[in-house]
Short mmCIF file of C-alpha atoms in Angstrom, two decimals:
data_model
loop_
_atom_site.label_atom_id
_atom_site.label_comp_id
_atom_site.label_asym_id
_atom_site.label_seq_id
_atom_site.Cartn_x
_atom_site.Cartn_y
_atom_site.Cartn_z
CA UNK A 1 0.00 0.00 0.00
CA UNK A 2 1.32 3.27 -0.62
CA UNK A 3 1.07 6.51 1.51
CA UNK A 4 1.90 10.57 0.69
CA UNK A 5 1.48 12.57 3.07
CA UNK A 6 1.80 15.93 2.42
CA UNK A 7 3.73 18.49 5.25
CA UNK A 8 6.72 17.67 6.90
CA UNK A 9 5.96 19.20 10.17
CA UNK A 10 5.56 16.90 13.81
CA UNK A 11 2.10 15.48 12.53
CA UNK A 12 3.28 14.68 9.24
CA UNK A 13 6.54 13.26 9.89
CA UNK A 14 5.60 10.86 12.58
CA UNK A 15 2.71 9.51 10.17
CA UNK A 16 5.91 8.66 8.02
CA UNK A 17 7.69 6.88 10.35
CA UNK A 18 4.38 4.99 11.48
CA UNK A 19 3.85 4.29 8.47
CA UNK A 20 7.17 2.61 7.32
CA UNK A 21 7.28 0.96 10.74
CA UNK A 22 3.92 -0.50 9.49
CA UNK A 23 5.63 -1.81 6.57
CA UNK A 24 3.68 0.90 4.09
CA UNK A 25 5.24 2.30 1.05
CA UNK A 26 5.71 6.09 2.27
CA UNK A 27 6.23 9.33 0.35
CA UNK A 28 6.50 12.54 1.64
CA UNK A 29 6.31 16.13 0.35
CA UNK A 30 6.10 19.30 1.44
CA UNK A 31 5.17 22.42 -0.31
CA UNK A 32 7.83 24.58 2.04
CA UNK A 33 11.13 24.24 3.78
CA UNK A 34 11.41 21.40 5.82
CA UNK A 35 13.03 22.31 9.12
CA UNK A 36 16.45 20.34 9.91
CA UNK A 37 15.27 18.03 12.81
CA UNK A 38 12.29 16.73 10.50
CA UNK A 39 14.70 16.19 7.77
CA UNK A 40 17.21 14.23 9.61
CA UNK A 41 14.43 11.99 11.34
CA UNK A 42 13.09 11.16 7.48
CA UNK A 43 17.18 10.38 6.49
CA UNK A 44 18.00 8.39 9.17
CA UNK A 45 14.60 6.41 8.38
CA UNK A 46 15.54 6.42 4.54
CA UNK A 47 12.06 7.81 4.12
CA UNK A 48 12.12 9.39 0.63
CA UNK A 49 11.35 13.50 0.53
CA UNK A 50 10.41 16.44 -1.56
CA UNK A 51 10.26 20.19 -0.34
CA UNK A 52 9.32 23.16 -1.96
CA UNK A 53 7.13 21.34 -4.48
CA UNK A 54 4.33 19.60 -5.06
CA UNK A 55 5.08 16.18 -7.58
CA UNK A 56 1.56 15.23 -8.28
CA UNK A 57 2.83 11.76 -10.08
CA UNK A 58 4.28 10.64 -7.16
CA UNK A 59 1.52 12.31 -4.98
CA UNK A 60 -1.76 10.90 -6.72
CA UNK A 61 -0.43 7.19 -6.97
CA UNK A 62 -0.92 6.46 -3.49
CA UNK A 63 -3.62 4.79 -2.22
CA UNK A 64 -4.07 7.13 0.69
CA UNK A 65 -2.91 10.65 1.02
CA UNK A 66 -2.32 11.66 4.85
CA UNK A 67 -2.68 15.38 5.35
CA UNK A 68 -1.46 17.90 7.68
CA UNK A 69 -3.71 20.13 9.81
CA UNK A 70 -2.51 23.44 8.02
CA UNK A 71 -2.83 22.60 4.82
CA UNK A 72 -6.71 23.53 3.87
CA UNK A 73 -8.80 21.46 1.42
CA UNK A 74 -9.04 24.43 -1.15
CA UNK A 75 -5.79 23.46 -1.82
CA UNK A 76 -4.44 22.54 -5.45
CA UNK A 77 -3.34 18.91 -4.69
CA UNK A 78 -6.32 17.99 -2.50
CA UNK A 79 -9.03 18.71 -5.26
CA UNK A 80 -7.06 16.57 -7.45
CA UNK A 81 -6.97 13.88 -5.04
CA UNK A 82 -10.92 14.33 -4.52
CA UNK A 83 -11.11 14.30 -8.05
CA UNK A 84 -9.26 10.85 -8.19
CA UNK A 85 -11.68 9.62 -4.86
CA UNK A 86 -8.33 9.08 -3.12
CA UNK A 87 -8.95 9.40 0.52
CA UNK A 88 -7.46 11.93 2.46
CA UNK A 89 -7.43 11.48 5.85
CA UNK A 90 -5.28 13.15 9.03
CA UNK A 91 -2.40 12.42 11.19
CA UNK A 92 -4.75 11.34 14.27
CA UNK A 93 -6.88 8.95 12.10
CA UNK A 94 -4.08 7.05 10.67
CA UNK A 95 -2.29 6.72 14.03
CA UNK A 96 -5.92 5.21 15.91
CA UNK A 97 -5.67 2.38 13.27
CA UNK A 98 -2.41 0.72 15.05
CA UNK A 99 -3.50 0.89 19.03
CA UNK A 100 -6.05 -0.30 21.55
CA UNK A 101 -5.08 2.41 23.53
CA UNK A 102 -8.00 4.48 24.77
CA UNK A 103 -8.27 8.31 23.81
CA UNK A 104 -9.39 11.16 26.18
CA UNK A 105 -10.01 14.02 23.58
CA UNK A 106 -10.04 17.78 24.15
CA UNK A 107 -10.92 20.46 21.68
CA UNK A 108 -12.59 24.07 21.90
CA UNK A 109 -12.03 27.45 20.35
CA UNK A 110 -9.99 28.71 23.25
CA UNK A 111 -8.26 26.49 26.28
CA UNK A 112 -7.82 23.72 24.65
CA UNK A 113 -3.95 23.12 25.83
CA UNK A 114 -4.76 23.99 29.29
CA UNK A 115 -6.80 21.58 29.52
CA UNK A 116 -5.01 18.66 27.69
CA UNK A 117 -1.95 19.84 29.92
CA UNK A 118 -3.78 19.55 33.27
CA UNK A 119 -5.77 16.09 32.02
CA UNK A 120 -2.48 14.60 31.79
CA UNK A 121 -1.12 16.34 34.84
CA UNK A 122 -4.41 15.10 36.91
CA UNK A 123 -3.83 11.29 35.28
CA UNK A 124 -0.10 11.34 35.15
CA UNK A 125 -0.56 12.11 39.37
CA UNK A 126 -2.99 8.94 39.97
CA UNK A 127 -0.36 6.40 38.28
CA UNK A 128 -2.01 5.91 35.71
CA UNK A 129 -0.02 4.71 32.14
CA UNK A 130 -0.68 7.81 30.07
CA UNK A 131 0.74 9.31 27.13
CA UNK A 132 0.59 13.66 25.37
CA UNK A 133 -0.17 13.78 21.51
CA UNK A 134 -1.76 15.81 19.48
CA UNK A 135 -1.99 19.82 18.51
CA UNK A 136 0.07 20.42 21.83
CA UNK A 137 3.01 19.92 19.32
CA UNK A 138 3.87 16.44 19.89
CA UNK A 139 2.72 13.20 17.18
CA UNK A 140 0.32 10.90 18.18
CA UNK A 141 1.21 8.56 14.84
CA UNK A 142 4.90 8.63 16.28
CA UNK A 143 4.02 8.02 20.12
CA UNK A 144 1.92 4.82 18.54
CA UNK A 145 5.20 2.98 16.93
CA UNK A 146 6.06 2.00 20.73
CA UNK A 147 2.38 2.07 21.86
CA UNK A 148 3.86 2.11 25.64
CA UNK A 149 0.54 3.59 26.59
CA UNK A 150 -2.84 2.44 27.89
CA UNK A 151 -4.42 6.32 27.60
CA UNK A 152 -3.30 9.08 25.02
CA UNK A 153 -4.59 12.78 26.20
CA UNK A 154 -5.43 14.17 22.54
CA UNK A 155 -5.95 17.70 21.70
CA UNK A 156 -7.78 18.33 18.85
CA UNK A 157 -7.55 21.63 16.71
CA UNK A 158 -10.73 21.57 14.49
CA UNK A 159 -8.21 21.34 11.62
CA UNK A 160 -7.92 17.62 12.97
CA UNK A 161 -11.30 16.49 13.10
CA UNK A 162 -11.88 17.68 9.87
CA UNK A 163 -10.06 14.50 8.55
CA UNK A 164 -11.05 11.97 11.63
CA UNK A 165 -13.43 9.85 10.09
CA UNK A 166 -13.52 5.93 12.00
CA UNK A 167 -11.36 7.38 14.74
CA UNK A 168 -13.14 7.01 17.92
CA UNK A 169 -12.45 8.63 21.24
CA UNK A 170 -13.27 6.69 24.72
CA UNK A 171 -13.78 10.31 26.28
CA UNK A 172 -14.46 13.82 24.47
CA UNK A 173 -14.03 16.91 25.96
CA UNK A 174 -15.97 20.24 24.25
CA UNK A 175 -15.13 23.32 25.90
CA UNK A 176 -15.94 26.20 23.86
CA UNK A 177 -17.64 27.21 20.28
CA UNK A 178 -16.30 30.81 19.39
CA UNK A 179 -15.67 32.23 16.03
CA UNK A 180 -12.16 31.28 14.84
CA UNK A 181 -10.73 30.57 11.82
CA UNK A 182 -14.03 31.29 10.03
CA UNK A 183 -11.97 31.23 6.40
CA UNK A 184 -11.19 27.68 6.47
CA UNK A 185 -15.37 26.79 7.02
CA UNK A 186 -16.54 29.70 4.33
CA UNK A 187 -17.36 31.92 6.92
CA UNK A 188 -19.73 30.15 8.59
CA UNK A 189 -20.05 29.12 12.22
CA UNK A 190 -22.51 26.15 11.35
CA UNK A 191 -19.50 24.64 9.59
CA UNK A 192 -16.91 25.16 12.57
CA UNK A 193 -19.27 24.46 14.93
CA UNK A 194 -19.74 21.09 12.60
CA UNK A 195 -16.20 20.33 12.65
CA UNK A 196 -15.51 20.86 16.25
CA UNK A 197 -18.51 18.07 17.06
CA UNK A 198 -16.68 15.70 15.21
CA UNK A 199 -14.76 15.23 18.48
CA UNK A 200 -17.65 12.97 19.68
CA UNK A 201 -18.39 11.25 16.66
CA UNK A 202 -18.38 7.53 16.59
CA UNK A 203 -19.06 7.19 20.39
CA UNK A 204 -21.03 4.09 21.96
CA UNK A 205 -22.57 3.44 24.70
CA UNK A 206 -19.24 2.89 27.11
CA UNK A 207 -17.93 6.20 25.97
CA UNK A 208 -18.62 9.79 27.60
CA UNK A 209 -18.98 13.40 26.57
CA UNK A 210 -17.93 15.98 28.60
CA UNK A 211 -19.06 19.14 27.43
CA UNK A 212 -19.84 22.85 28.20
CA UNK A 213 -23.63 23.43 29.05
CA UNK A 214 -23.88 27.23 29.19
CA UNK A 215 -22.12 27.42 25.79
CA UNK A 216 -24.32 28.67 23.25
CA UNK A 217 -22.82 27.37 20.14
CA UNK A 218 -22.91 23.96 21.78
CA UNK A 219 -26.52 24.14 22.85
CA UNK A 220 -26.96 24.80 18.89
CA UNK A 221 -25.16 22.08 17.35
CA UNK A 222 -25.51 18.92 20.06
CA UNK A 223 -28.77 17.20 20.47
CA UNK A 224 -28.03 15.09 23.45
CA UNK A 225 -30.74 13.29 22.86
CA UNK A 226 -29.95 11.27 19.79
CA UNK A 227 -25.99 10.79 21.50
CA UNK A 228 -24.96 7.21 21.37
CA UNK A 229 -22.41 7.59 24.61
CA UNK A 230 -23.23 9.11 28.12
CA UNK A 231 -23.50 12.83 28.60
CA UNK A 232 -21.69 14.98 31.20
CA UNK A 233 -22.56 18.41 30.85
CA UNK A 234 -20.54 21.07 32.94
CA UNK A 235 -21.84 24.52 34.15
CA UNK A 236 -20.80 27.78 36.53
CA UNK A 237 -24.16 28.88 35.94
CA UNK A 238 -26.66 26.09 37.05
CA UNK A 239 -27.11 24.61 33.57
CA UNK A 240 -30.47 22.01 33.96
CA UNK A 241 -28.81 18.84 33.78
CA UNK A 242 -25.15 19.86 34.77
CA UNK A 243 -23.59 16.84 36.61
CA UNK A 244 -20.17 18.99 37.43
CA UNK A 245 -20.45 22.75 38.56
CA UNK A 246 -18.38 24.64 41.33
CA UNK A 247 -19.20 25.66 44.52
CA UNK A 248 -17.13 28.72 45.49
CA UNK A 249 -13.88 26.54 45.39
CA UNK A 250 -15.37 23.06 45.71
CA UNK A 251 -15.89 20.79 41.94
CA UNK A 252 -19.43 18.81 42.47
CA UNK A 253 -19.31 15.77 40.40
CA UNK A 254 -22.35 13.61 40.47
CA UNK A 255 -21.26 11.16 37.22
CA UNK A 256 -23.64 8.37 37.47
CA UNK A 257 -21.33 5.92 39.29
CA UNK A 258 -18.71 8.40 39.73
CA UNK A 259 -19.20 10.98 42.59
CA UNK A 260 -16.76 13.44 44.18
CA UNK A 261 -15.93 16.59 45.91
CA UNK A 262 -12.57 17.95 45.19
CA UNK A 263 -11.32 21.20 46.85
CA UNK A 264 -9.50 23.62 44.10
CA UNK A 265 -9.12 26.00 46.58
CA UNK A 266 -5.18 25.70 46.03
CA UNK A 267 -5.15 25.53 41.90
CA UNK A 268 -2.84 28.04 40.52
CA UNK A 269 -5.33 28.55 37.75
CA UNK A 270 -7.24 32.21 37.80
CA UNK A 271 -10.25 32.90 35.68
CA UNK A 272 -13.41 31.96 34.77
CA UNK A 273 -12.31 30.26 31.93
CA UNK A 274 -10.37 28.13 33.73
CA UNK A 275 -12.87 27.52 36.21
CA UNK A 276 -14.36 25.69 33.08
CA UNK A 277 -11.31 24.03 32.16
CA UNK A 278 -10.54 22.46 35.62
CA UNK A 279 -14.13 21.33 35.87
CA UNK A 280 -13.96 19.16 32.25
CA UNK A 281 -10.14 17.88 33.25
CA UNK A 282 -11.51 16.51 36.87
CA UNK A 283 -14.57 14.77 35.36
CA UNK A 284 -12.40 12.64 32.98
CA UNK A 285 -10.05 12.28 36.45
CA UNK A 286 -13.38 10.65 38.03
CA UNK A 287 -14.08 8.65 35.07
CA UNK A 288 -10.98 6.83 35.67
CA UNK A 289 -11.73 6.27 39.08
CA UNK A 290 -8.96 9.03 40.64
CA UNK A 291 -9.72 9.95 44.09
CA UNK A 292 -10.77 13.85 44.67
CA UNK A 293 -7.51 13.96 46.93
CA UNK A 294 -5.12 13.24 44.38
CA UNK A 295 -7.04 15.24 42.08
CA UNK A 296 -6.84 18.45 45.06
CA UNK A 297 -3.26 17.97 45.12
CA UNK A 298 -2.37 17.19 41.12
CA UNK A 299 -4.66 21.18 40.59
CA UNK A 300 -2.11 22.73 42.99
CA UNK A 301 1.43 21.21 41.33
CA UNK A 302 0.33 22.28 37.71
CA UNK A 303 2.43 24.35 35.37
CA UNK A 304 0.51 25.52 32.67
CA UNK A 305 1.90 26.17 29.55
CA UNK A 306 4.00 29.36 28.62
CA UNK A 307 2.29 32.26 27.33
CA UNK A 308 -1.18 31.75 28.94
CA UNK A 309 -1.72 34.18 31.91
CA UNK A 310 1.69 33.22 33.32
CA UNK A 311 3.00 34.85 36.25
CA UNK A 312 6.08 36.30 35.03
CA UNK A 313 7.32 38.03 38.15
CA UNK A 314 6.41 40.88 40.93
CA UNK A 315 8.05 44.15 42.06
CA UNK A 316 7.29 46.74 44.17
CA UNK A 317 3.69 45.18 44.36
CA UNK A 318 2.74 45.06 40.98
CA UNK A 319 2.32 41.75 38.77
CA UNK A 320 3.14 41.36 35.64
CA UNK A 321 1.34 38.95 33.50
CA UNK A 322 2.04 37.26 29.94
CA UNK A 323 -0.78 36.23 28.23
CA UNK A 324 0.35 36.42 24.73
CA UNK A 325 -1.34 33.25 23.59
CA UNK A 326 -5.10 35.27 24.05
CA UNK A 327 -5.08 36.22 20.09
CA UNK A 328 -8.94 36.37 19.91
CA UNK A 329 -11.53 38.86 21.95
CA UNK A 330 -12.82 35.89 23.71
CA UNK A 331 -9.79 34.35 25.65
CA UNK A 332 -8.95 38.45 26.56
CA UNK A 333 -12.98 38.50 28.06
CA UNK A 334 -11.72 35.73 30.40
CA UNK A 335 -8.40 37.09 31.18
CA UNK A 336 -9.84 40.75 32.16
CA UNK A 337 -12.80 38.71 33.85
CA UNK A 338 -10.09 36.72 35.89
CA UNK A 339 -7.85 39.71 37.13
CA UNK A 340 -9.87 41.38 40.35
CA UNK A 341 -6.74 44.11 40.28
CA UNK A 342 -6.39 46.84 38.26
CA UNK A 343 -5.02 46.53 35.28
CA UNK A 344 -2.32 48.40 32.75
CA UNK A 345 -3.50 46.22 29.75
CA UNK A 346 -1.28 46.01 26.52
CA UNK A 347 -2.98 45.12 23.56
CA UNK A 348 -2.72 44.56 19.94
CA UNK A 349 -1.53 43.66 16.76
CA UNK A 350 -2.87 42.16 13.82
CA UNK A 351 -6.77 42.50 14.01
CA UNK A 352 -8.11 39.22 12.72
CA UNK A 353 -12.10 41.02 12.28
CA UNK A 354 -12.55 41.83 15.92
CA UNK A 355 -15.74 43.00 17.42
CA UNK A 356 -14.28 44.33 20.93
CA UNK A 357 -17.49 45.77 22.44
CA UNK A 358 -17.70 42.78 24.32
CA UNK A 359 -14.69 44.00 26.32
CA UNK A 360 -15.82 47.55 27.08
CA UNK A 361 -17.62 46.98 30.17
CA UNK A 362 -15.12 44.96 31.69
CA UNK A 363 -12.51 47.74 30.49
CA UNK A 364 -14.58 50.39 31.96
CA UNK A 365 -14.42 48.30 35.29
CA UNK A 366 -10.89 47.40 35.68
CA UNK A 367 -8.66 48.88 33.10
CA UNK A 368 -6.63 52.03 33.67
CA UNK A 369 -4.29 52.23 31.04
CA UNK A 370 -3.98 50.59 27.82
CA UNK A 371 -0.91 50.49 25.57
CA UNK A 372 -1.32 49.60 22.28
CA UNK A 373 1.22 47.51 20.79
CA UNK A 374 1.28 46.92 17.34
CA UNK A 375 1.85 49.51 13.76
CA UNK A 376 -1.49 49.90 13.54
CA UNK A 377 -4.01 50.52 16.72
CA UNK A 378 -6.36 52.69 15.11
CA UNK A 379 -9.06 50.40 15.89
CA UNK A 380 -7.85 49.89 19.26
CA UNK A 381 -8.23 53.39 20.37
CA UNK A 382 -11.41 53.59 18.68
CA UNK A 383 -13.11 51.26 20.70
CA UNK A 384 -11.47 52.18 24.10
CA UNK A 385 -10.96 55.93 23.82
CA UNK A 386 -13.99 56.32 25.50
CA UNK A 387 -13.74 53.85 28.19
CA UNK A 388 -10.23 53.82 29.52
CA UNK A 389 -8.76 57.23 31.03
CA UNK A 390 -5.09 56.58 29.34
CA UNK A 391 -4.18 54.95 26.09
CA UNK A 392 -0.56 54.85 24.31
CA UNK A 393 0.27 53.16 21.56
CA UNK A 394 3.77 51.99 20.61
CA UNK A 395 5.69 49.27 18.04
CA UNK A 396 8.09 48.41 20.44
CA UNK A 397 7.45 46.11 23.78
CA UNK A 398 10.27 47.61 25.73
CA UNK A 399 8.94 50.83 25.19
CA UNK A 400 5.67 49.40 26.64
CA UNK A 401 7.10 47.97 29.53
CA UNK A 402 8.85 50.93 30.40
CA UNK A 403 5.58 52.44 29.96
CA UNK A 404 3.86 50.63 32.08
CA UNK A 405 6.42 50.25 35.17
CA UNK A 406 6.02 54.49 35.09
CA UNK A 407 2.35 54.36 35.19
CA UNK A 408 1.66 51.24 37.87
CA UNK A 409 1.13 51.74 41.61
CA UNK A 410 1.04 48.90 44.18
CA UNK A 411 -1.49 46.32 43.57
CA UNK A 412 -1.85 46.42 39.77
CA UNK A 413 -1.25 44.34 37.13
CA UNK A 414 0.42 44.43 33.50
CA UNK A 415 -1.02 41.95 31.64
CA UNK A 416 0.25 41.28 28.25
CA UNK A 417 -3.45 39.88 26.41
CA UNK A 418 -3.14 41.16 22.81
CA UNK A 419 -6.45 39.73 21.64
CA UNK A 420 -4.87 39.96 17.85
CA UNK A 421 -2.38 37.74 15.59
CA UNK A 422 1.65 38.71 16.68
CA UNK A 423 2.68 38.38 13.10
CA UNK A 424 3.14 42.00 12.30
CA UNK A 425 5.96 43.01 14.92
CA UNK A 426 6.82 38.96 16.15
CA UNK A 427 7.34 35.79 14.00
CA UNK A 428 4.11 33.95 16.80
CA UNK A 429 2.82 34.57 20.01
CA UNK A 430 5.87 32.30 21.06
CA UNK A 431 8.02 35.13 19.97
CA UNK A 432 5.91 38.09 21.26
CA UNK A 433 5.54 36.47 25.05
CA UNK A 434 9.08 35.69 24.92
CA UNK A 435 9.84 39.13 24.33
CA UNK A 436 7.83 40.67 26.85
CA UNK A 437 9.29 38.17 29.56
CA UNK A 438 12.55 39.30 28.34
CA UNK A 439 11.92 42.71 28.49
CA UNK A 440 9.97 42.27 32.13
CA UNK A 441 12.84 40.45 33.48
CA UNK A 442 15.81 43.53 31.76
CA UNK A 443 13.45 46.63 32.60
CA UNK A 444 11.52 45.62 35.67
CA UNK A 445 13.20 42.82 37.36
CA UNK A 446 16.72 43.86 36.86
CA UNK A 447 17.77 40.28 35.85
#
């Protein structure tokens, strides 16, 4: 049998080595530059490689094209595959064919890594044999050749499921529907709320659904009643039905067999969103039967990930905050929502459509300054000139720290939640958070 797969990325290369483990005649191509660590893994495996092109000879004679998440379906090469009826299918399918593992599955428009991170954390704490994969950055399909693992924690970018057809998840997770990436579903939130349901397609009767109940877009798209698994909605605001919600700083969980009370008193988590986020990653805890202690203590040891509202040091009272990965309206809501300080807010950079009246009230309520970072905030200040007293606006982040260290008293906060793409003064949001921990740490901290 013979396999392309098209990008040579983490998802794409560790379907090639999967796939010659699996004895499978494997091709790979890659319409850019292949980065030097995915090029030696496909030498050393004598897996045969093209970059920078496209040959559709070699492409089109396999029986099954595996495709990368970033590559869209609008693309040249996958209409001629379509035309040809060649399947295409993704990274995550093709690695589900070759384990018996079972998959907890996370997506959502915003906290999707969070969550996957502190699922694992939560599991990883009990004992339990658990493996990472998926859009945090790491290859399921490669994870699979050893298949050391009798759980995978999977998150899912709706870019995934697009391409998951048989694959089959033991436990979903839906956290969120928000507009995102609206080009890639023809504008239309139908579609991407579509695609991000595929995350509980194929479920049975053994399987479960955990999913947000006082999410709109979800009560839109899921009709719980014709679900073939069990439900288990979760809710902050009494949701009819919700079998997790939080009390103060207590997680109720009344899961059909499954009951618990776990104190997250001591999780280093702030927000509402992540009040949300806690709540899905200790139901699939309970699921597999982890006691509420060991879930207490696993939500006071967790790390999150870089870049999302991470603590990047204090002086002279005043915190200072990096939450470069909020690139939509939506994940800023929760961050300004999560804050009870006051806040010196920088903002900005490439506006991807925003509608940011959503933020003004919360503005109004807790932000006193906010320093636009990016070459061009005109829409910024429009939107906020009339709700916060000071605005600045700036291209360069040491500028803004400096800014803000002149203009913060005791007890605030500088948070860093841009709300836009960083691609117009920063290569990612990687890049921009990096650079404002760097400049914290030169300007602020003295390091």
């Amino acid at each position: 049998m013979k396999i392309a797969i098209l990008g040579a990325g983490e998802s794409g290369v560790g379907a090639a080595l999967l796939a010659q483990a699996k004895g499978l005649d494997v091709f790979v191509s890659d319409m850019g530059q292949i980065k030097d660590e995915y090029k030696a893994k496909l030498a050393t495996a004598a897996i045969p490689f093209e970059e920078g092109t496209h040959t559709l000879t070699s492409i089109l004679d396999a029986n099954e094209i595996i495709k990368s998440p970033g590559i869209p379906d609008k693309a040249a090469v996958i209409q001629e595959a379509a035309k040809r009826q060649i399947p295409v299918i993704s990274e995550i399918e093709f690695a589900g064919r070759y384990t018996d593992a079972k998959f907890i599955c996370i997506t959502g428009t915003n906290g999707k890594t969070t969550t996957t991170l502190l699922t694992y954390h939560l599991l990883k704490s009990a004992g339990l044999n658990v493996g990472l994969a998926g859009n945090i950055g790491e290859s399921l399909a490669e994870k699979v050749i050893d298949n050391k693992h009798d759980y995978y924690v999977v998150e899912l970018s709706s870019f995934q499921l697009d391409n998951m057809y048989q694959f089959k998840a033991h436990i979903a997770v839906l956290l969120n529907i928000t507009p995102d990436h609206l080009d890639r579903y023809g504008y239309s939130m139908e579609n991407y709320a579509a695609s991000k349901l595929r995350v509980a397609q194929n479920m049975t009767g053994s399987d479960y659904f955990i999913y947000n109940a006082d999410d709109q877009n979800i009560q839109k798209v899921f009709n719980s009643a014709a679900f073939g698994g069990t439900t288990i909605p979760f809710s902050l605001e009494s949701a009819e039905g919700a079998k997790v919600r939080f009390e103060e700083s207590t997680i109720k969980l009344d899961i059909r067999f499954f009951e618990g009370s776990v104190d997250a008193s001591k999780s280093s988590l702030i927000g509402k969103h992540n009040k949300y986020n806690t709540m899905a990653a200790a139901a699939v805890a309970k699921l597999l039967q982890v006691s509420d202690e060991t879930i207490a203590q696993a939500l006071e040891t967790f790390q999150n990930a870089d870049h999302r509202l991470q603590l990047v040091g204090v002086a002279k009272d005043v915190s200072y905050i990096n939450d470069s990965k909020a690139t939509n309206v939506e994940a800023v809501w929760y961050a300004l929502e999560g804050i009870k300080q006051p806040i010196i807010w920088i903002a900005g950079g490439v506006d991807k459509g925003n509608d940011y009246s959503t933020l003004e009230e919360l503005a109004r309520e807790k932000v006193k300054v906010l320093i636009c970072l990016g070459k061009d905030n005109k829409k910024l200040e429009r939107s906020f000139n009339k709700v916060v007293p000071i605005i600045a606006e700036t291209d360069s982040i040491e500028y803004a720290v400096r800014m803000a260290k002149l203009l913060a008293v005791p007890g605030d906060v500088v948070l860093l939640s841009p709300a836009c793409a960083s691609f117009d003064l920063f290569d990612n949001y990687e890049h921009r958070g990096q650079r404002f921990k760097e400049a914290v740490d030169k300007i602020v901290l003295k390091k």
